[in-house]
Every structure is written in structure tokens, then in C-alpha cells.
PDB file of C-alpha atoms and ligand atoms in Angstrom:
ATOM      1  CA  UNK E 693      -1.548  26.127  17.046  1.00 76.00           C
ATOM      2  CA  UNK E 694      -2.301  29.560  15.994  1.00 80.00           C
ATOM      3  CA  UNK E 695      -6.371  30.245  14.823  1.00 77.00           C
ATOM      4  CA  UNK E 696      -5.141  30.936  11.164  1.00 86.00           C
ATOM      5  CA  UNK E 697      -3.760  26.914  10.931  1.00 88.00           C
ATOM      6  CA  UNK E 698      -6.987  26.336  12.968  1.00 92.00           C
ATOM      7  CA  UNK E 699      -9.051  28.007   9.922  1.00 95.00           C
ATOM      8  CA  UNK E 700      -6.917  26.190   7.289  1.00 97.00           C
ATOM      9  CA  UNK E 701      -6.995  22.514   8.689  1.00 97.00           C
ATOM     10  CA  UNK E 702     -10.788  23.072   8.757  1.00 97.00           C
ATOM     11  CA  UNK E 703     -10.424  24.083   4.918  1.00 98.00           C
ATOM     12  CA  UNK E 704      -8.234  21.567   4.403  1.00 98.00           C
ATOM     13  CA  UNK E 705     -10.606  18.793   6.243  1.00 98.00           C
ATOM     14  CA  UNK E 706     -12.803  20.053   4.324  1.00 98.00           C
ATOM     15  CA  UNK E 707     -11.442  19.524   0.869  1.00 98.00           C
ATOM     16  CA  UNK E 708     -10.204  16.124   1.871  1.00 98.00           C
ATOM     17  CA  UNK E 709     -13.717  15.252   2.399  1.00 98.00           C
ATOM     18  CA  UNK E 710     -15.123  16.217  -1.092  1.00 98.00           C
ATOM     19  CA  UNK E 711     -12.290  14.400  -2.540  1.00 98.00           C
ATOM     20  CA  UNK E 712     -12.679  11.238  -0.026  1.00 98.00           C
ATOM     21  CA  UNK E 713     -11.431   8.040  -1.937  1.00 98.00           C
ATOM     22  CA  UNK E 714      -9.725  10.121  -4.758  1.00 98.00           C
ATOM     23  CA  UNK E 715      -6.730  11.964  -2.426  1.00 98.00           C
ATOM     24  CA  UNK E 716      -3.004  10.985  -2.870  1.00 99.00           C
ATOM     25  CA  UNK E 717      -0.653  12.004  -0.347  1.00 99.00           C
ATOM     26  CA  UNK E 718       3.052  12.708  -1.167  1.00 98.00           C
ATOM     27  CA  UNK E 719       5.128  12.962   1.736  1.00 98.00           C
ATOM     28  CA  UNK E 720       9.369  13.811   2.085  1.00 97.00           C
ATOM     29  CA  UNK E 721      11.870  14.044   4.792  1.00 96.00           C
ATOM     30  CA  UNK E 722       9.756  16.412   6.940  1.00 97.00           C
ATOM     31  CA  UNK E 723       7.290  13.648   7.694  1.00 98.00           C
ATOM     32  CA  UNK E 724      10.161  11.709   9.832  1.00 98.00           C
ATOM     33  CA  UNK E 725      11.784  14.470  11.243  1.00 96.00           C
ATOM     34  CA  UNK E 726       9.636  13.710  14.704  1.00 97.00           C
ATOM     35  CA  UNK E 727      11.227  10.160  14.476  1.00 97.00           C
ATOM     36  CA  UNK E 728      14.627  11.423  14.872  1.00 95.00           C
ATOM     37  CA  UNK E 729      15.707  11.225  11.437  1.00 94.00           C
ATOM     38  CA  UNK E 730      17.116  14.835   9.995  1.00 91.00           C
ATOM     39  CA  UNK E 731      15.482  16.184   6.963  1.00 90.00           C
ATOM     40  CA  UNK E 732      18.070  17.285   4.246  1.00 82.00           C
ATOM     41  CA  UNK E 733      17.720  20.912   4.002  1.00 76.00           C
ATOM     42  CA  UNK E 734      16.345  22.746   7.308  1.00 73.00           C
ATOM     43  CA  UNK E 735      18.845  25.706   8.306  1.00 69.00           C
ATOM     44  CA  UNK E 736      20.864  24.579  11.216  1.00 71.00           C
ATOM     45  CA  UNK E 737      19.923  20.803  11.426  1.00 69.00           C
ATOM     46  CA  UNK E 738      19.489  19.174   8.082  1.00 69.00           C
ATOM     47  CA  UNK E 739      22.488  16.975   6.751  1.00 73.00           C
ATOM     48  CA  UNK E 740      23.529  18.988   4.090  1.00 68.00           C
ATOM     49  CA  UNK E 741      24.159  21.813   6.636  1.00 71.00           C
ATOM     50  CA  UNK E 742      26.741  19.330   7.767  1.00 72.00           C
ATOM     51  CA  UNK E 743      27.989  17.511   5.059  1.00 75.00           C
ATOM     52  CA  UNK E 744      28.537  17.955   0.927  1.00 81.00           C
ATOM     53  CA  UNK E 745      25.624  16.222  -1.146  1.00 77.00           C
ATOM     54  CA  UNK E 746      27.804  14.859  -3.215  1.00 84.00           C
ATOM     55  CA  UNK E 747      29.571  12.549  -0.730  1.00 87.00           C
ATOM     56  CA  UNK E 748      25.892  10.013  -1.084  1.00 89.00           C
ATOM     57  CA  UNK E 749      26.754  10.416  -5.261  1.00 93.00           C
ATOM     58  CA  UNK E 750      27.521   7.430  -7.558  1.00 94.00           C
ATOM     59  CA  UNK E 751      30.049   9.136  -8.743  1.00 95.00           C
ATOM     60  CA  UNK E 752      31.353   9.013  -4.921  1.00 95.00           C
ATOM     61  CA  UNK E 753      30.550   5.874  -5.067  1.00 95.00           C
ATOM     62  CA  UNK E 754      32.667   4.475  -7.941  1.00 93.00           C
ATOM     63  CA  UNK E 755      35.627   6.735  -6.871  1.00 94.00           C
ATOM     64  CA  UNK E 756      36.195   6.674  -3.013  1.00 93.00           C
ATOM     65  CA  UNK E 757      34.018   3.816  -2.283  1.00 93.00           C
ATOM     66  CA  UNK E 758      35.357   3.458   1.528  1.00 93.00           C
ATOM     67  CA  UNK E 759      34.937   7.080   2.201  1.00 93.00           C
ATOM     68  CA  UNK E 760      31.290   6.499   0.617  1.00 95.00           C
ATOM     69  CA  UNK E 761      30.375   3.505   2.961  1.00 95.00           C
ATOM     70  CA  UNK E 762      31.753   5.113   5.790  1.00 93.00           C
ATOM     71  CA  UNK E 763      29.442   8.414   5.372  1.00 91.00           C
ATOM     72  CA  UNK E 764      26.089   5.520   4.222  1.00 91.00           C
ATOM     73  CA  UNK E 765      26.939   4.282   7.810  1.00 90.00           C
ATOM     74  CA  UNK E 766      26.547   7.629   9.254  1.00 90.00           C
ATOM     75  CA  UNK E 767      23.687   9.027   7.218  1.00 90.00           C
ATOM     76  CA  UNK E 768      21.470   5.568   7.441  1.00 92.00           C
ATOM     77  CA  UNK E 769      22.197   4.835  11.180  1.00 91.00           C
ATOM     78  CA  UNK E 770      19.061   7.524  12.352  1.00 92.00           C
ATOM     79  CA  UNK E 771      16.737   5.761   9.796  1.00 94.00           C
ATOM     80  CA  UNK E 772      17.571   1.953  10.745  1.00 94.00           C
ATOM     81  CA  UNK E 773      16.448   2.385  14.277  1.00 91.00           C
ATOM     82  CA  UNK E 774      13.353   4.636  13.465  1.00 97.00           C
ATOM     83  CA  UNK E 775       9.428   4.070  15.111  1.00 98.00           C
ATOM     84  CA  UNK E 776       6.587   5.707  13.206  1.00 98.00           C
ATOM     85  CA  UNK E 777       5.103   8.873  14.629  1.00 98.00           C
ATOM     86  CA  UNK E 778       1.845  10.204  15.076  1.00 98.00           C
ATOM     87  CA  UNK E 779       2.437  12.104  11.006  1.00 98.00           C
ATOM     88  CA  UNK E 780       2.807   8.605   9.764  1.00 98.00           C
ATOM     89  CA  UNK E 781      -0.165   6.931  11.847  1.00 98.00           C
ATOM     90  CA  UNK E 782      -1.829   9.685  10.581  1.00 98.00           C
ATOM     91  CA  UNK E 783      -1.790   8.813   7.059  1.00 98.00           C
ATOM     92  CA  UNK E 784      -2.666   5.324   7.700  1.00 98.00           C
ATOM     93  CA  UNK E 785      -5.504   6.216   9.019  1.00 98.00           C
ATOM     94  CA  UNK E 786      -6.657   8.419   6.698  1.00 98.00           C
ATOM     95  CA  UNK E 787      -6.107   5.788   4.044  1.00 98.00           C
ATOM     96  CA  UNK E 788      -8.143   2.742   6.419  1.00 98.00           C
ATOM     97  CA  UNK E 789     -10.741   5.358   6.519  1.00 98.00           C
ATOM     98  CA  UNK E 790     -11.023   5.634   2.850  1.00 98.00           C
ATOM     99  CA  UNK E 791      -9.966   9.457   2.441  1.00 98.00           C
ATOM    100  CA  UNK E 792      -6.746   8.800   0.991  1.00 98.00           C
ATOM    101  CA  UNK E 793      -6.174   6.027  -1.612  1.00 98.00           C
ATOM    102  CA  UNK E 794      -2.282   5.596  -2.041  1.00 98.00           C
ATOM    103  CA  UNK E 795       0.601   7.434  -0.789  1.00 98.00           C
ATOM    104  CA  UNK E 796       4.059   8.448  -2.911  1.00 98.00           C
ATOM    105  CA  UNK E 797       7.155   9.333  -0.351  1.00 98.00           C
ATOM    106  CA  UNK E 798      10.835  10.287  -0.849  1.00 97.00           C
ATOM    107  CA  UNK E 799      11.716   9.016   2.350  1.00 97.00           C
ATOM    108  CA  UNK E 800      13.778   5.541   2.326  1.00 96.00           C
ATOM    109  CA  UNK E 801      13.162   4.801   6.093  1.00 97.00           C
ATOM    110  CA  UNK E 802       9.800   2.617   5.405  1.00 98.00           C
ATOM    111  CA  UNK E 803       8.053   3.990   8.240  1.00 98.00           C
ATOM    112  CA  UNK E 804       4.747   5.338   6.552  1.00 98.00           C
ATOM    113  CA  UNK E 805       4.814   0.927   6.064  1.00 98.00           C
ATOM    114  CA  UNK E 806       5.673   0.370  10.120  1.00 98.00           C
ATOM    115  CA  UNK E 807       2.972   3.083  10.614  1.00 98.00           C
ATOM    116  CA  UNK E 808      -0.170   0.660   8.563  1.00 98.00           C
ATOM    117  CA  UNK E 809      -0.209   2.603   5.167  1.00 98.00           C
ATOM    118  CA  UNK E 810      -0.400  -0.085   2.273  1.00 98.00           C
ATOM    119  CA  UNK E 811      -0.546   1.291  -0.891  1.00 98.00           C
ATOM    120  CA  UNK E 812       3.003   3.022  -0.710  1.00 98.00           C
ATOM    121  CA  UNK E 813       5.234   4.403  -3.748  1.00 98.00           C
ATOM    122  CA  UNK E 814       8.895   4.681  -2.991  1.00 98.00           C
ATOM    123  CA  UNK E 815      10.284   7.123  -5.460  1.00 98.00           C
ATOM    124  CA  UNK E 816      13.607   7.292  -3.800  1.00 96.00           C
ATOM    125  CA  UNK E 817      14.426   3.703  -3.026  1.00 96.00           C
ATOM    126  CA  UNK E 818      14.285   2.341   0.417  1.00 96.00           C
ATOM    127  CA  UNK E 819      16.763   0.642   3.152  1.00 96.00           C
ATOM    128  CA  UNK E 820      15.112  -3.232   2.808  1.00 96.00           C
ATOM    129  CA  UNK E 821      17.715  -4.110   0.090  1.00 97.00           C
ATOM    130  CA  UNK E 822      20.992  -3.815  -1.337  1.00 98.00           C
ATOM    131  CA  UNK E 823      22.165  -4.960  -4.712  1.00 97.00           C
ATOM    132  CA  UNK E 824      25.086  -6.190  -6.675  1.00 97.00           C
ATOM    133  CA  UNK E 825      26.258  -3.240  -9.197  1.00 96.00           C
ATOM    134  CA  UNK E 826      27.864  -6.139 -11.319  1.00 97.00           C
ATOM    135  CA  UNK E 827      25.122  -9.406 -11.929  1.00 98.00           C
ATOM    136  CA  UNK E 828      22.224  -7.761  -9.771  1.00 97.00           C
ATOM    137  CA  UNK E 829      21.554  -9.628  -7.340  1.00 98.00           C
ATOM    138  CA  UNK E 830      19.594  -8.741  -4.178  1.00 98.00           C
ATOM    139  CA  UNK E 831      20.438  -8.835  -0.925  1.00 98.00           C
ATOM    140  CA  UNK E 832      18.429  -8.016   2.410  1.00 98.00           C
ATOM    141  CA  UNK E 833      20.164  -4.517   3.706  1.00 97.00           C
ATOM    142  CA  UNK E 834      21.753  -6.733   7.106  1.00 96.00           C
ATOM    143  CA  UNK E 835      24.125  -7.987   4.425  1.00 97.00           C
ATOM    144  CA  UNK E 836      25.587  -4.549   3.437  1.00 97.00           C
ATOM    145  CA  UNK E 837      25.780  -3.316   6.910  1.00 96.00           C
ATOM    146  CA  UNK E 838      27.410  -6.327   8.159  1.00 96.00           C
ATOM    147  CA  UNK E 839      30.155  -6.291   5.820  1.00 96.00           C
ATOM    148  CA  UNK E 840      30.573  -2.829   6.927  1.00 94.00           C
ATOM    149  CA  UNK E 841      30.470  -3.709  10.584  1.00 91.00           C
ATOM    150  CA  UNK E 842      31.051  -6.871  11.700  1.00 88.00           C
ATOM    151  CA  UNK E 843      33.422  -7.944   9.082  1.00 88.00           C
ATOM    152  CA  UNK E 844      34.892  -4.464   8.926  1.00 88.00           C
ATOM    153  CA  UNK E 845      34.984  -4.210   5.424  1.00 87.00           C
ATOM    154  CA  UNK E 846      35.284  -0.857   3.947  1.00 90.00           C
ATOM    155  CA  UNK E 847      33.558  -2.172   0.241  1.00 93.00           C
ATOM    156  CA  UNK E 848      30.742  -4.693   0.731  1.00 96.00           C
ATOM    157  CA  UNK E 849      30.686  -7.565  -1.532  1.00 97.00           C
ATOM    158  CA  UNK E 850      28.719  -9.946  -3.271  1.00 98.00           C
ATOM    159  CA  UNK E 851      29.299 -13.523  -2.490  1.00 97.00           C
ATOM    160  CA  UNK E 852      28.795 -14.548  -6.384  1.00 98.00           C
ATOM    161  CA  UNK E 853      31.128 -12.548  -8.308  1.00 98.00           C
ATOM    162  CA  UNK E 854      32.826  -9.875  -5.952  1.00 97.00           C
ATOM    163  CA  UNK E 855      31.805  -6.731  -7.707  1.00 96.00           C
ATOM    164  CA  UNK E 856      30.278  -4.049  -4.959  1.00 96.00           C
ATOM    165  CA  UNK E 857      27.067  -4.025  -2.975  1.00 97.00           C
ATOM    166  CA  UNK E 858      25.167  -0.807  -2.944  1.00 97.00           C
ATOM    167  CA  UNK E 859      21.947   0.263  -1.212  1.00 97.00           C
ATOM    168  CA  UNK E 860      18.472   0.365  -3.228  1.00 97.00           C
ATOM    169  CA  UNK E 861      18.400   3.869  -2.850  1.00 96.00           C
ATOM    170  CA  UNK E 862      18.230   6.640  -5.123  1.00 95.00           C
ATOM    171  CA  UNK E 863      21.611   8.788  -5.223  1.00 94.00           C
ATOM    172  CA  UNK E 864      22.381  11.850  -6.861  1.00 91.00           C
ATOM    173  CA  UNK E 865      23.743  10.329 -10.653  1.00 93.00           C
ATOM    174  CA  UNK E 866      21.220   7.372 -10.737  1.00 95.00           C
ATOM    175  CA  UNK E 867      18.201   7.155 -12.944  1.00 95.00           C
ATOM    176  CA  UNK E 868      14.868   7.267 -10.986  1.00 96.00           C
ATOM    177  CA  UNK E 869      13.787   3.790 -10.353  1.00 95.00           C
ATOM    178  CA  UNK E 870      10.501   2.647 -12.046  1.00 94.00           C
ATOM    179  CA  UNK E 871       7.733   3.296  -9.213  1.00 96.00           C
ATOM    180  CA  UNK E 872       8.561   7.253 -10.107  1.00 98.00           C
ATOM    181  CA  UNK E 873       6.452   5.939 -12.891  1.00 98.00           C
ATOM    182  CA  UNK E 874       3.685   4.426 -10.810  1.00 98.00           C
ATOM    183  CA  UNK E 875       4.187   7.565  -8.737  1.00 98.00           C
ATOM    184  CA  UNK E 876       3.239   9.549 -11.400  1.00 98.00           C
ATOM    185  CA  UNK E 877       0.538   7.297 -12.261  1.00 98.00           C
ATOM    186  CA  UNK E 878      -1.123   7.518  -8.898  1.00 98.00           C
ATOM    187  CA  UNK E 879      -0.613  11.512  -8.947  1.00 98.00           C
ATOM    188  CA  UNK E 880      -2.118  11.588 -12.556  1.00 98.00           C
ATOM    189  CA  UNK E 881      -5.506   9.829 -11.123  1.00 98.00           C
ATOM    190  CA  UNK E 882      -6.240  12.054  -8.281  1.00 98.00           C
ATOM    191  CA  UNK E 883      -8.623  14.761  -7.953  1.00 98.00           C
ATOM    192  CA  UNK E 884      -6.419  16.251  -4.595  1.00 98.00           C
ATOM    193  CA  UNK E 885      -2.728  15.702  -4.079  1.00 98.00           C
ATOM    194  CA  UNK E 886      -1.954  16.336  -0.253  1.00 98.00           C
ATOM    195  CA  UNK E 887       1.870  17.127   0.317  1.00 98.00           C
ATOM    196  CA  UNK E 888       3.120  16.858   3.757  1.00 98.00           C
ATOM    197  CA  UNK E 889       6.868  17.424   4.867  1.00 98.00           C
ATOM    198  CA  UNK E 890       8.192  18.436   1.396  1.00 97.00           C
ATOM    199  CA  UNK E 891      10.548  21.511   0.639  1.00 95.00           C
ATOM    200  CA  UNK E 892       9.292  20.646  -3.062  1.00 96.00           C
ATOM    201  CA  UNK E 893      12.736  21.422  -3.928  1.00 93.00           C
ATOM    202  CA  UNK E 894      14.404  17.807  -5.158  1.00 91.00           C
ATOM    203  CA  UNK E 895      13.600  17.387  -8.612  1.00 93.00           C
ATOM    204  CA  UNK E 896      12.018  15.086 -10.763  1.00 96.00           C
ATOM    205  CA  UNK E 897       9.908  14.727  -7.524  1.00 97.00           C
ATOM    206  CA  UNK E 898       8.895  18.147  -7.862  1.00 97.00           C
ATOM    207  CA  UNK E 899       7.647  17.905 -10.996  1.00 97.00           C
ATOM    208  CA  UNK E 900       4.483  15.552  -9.606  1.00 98.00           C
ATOM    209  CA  UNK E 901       2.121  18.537  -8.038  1.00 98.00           C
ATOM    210  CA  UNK E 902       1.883  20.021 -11.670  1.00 98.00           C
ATOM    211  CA  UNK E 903       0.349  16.454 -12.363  1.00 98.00           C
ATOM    212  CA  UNK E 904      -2.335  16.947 -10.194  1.00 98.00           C
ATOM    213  CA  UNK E 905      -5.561  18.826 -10.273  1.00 98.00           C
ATOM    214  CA  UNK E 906      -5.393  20.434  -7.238  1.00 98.00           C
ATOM    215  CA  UNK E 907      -2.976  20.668  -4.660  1.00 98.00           C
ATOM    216  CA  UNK E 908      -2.374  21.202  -0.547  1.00 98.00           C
ATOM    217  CA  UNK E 909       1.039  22.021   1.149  1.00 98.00           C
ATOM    218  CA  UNK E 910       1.547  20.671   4.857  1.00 98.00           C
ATOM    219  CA  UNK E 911       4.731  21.838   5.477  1.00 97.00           C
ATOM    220  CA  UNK E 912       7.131  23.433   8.366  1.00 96.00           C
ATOM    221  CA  UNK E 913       8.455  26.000   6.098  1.00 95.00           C
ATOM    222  CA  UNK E 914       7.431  27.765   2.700  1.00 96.00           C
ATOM    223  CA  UNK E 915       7.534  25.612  -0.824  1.00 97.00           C
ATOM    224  CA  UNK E 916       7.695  27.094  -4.222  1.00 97.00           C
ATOM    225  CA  UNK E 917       3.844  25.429  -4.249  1.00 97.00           C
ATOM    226  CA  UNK E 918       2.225  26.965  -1.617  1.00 96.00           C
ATOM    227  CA  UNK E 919       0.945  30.036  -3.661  1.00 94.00           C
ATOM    228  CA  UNK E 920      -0.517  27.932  -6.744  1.00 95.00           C
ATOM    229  CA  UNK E 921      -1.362  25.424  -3.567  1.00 97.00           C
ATOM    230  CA  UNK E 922      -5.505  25.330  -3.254  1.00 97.00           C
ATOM    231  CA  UNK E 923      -4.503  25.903   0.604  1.00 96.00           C
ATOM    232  CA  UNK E 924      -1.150  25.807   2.776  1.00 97.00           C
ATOM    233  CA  UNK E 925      -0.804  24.944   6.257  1.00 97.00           C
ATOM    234  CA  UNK E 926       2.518  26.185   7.897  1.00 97.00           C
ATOM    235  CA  UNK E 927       3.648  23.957  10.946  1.00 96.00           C
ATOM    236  CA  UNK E 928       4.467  20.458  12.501  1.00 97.00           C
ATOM    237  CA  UNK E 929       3.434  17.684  10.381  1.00 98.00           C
ATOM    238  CA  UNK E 930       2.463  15.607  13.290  1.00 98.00           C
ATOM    239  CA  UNK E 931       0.532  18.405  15.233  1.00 97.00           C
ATOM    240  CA  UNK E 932      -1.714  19.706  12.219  1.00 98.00           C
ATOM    241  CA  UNK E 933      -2.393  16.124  10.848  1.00 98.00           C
ATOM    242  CA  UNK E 934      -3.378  14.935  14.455  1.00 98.00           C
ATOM    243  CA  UNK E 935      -5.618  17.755  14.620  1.00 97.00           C
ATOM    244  CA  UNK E 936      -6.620  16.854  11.302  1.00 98.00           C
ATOM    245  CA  UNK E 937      -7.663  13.169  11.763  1.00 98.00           C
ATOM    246  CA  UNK E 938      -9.661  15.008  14.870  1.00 97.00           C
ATOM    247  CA  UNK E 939     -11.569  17.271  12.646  1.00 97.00           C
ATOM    248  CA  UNK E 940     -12.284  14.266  10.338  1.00 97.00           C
ATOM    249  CA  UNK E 941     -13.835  11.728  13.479  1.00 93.00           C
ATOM    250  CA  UNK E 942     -10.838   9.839  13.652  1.00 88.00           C
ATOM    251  CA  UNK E 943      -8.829   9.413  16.446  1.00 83.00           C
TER     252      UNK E 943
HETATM  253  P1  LIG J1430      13.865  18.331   2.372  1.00 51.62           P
HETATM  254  O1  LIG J1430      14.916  18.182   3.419  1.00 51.62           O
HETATM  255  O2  LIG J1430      14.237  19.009   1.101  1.00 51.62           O
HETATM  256  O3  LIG J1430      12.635  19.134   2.975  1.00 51.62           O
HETATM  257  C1  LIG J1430      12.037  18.758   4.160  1.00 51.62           C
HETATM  258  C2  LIG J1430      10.951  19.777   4.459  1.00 51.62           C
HETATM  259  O4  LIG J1430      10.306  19.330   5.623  1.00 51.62           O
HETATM  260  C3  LIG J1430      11.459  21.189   4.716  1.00 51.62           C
HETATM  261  O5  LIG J1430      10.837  22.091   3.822  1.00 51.62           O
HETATM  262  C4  LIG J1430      11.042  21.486   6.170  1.00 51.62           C
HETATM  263  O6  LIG J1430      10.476  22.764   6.307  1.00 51.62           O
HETATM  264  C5  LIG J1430       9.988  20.442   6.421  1.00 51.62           C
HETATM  265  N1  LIG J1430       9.936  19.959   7.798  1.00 51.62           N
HETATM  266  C6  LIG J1430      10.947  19.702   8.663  1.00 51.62           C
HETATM  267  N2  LIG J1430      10.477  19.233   9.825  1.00 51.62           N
HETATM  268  C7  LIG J1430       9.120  19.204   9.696  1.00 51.62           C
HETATM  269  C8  LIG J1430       8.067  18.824  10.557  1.00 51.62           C
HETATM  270  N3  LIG J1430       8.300  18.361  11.801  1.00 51.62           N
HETATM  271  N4  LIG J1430       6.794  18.929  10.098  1.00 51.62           N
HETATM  272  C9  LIG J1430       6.540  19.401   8.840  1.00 51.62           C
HETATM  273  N5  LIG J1430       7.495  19.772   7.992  1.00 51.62           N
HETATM  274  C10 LIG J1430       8.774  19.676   8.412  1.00 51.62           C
HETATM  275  O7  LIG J1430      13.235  16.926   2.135  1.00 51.62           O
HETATM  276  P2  LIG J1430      12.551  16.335   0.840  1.00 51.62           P
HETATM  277  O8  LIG J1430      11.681  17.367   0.214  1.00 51.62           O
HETATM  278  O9  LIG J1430      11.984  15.041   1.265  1.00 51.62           O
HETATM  279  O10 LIG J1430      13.767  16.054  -0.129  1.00 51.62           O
HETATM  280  C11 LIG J1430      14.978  15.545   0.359  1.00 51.62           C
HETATM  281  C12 LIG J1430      15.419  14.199  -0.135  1.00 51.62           C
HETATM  282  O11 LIG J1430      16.051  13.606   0.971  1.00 51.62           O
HETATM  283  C13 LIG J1430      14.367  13.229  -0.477  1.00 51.62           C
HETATM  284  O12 LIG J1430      14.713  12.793  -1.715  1.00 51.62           O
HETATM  285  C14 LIG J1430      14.501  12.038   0.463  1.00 51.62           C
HETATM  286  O13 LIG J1430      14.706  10.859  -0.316  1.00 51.62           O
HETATM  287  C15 LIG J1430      15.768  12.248   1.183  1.00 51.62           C
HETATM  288  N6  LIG J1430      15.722  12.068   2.653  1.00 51.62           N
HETATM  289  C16 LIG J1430      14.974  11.058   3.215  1.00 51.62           C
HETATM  290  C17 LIG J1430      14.929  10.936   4.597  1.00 51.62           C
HETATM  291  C18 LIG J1430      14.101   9.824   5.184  1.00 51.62           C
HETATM  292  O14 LIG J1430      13.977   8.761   4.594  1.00 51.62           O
HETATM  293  N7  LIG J1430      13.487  10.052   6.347  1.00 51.62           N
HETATM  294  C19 LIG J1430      15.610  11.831   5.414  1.00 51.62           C
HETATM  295  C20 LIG J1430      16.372  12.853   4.807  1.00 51.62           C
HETATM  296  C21 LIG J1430      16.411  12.966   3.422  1.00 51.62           C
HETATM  297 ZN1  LIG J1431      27.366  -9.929  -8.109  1.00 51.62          ZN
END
């Protein structure tokens, strides 16, 4: 780490502890990168270097539902296996030790959960649960994927009425489900929104740091925030919020 992120994390330590108890942390793909699950938009390695956004669309989904499925399978497999990392323990802690009271994330891997955090929004969905697009129901994910696998089925069903079983996740087309209301919410009521692992470029998402009185940016690469940011830190999530939790007694 160089001595300028050195400098910043002790800002930024600081500033987390005059606004102990009142922080909210809003994390995105970045976050899980160290988990082995590509972010979206990092030159070279995220997906849509690789693939067409459009392909996880519901307009994809209601037109070539097979092709659809088969790129789900592809896109979710990294996520499904996933373990916490050290950026995710992290926040738990920080949360246990009453700096940080809740916690909004884009991600739909569930790992800031795995990782101890408790008071988690899910703007973006997540990979427990799939649903019928017909009546509704729920299902636990398992039955999706083992339509999709076992049973080789290229459109996963529901056992009531036949009409298709999607994930519970957000895809380009859909409205934003309702905790992007409780998200804002919990952004509205802070005194310090932390961001960690965000490119700050997906909206509605990116509309939440305007809700907030005062912002920090923990992120590999730059974000349209980090000059109306209160600080920035530039590097590995995992790194700079171990060093972090250091700076703050934890361990
Ligand atoms: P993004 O891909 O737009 O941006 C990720 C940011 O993380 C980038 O700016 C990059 O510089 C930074 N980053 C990459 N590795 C990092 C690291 N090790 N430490 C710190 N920062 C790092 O992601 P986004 O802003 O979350 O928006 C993309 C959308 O993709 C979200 O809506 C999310 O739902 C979805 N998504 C989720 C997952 C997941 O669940 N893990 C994975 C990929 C995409
Ligand atoms: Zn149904």
C-alpha cells in the first residue's frame, strides 16, 4: 500500500469514527471480485468484456428463453460456489462493532450474509429464489438450476401452472424491487455513506450517494463520486478495509 492510501484510510478511520453507529455501507461487484466472482465492467476481465448485456435482459428472456438459461448458467455458476473474503468479514465486523448500522449491496451472491453482516439491503435481487412469471410462486434457486441441469430442460417450469421460472434477480427491463426503497431509506438516515467496490455507474443505484450527507469511495478504479466524495481511497477492497478494521482495534 502506497503512504498516500496509508494517509487516507487514517482519514477515512477517522471519519468512520465520528459517525460510529450512523454509517451505511453500499457495496457492488468489486467487493466479490477476491471471491472469484467477475465484476461487470473492469477492462479485460469483467463479463461484459465478454459477453452483450443484453443477453441477462427480460426482453432476452421472453424471446430466446433457452439461449437466456443457458448464459444464467454460465454467469451464476462463479457466484453459487462463492466463500466470503476478508472485504466482506470486514464489513461484518464493522457493523458487530457498532460503526456501521446497515449495509445496501448490488451484488446477488449473498456473501456480505455468509460473511456475519445482518442488516443487509439487496437492491438487485439475490440467487436464494426463483419465481413463477405466471401465478408467483416461489421457489428455492436448486429448483431452477435443476431443471436446467439434471432434468436438462432448456425453460424451467413451475409445477402449478407451467408458465416459466425466473431468478429473483434484477435484469436489465425489470422494475427495481421494493428494498431499493428501504435502500434509500437506510441511505436517507445516515450521516456517512461508505461505498466500497462500486464503479457508481449502474443507475438507479447511483442515484443513492446524492441521498447522503456525506460520502467515501473505496474503490479499485475512479467513480464519477470520488471528487464530490469527502475522501477516496484507490485500491483492493480487501487490503484497505483489512487495514482499516486494523486502524479501528479490530482484528
Ligand atoms: P461494476 O462492475 O460496474 O463495478 C465494479 C467496480 O469494482 C469497478 O469500478 C472496479 O474498479 C471495482 N473493483 C474491481 N475489483 C475490485 C477490488 N478487488 N477491490 C475494490 N474494487 C474493485 O459493478 P457494480 O457497480 O456493482 O455494478 C454492476 C452490477 O452488476 C450490479 O448491479 C450487480 O448487481 C451486478 N453484479 C453482481 C455481482 C455479484 O453479485 N458479485 C457480480 C457482477 C455483477
Ligand atoms: Zn406458476
Amino acid at each position: 500500500m502506497t503512504d498516500g492510501s496509508q494517509t487516507k484510510l487514517q482519514a477515512l478511520a477517522e471519519l468512520l469514527r465520528a459517525h460510529a453507529g450512523s454509517t451505511a455501507v453500499l457495496t457492488g461487484a468489486g467487493i466479490s471480485v477476491d471471491s472469484g466472482i467477475p465484476d461487470f465492467r473492469t477492462p479485460g476481465q469483467g463479463l461484459w468484456t465478454r459477453m452483450d448485456p443484453m443477453e441477462l435482459s427480460v426482453e432476452a428472456l421472453r424471446g430466446q428463453p433457452e439461449r437466456f438459461f443457458q448464459r444464467c448458467l454460465e454467469v451464476f455458476a462463479p457466484a453459487l460456489n462463492a466463500r466470503p473474503n476478508r472485504g466482506h468479514q470486514v464489513l461484518a465486523a464493522l457493523e458487530r462493532m457498532g460503526f456501521v448500522f446497515g449495509l445496501i449491496t448490488q451484488n446477488i451472491d449473498g456473501l456480505h450474509q455468509a460473511a456475519g453482516s445482518q442488516n443487509v439491503v439487496e437492491v438487485h435481487g439475490n440467487l436464494r429464489n426463483a419465481s413463477c412469471m405466471d401465478c408467483h410462486r416461489t421457489y428455492p434457486l436448486e429448483e431452477l438450476l435443476h431443471q436446467l441441469r439434471e432434468k436438462q430442460l432448456s425453460r424451467p417450469q413451475c409445477s402449478d401452472c407451467g408458465g416459466i421460472l425466473r431468478p429473483d434477480v434484477t435484469l436489465f427491463g425489470d422494475a427495481m424491487p421494493p428494498d431499493f426503497g428501504r435502500g434509500q431509506e437506510m441511505v436517507a438516515s445516515c450521516s456517512l455513506l461508505l461505498v466500497v467496490g462500486s464503479s457508481l455507474e449502474v443507475s438507479p443505484v447511483n442515484s443513492l450517494p446524492a441521498l447522503a450527507p456525506q460520502v467515501a469511495v473505496v474503490n479499485l478504479d475512479a467513480t464519477p463520486w470520488d471528487r464530490t466524495a469527502r475522501l477516496y481511497v484507490r485500491g483492493n477492497a480487501s487490503e484497505l478495509l483489512s487495514s482499516l478494521l486494523e486502524m479501528l482495534g479490530g482484528s
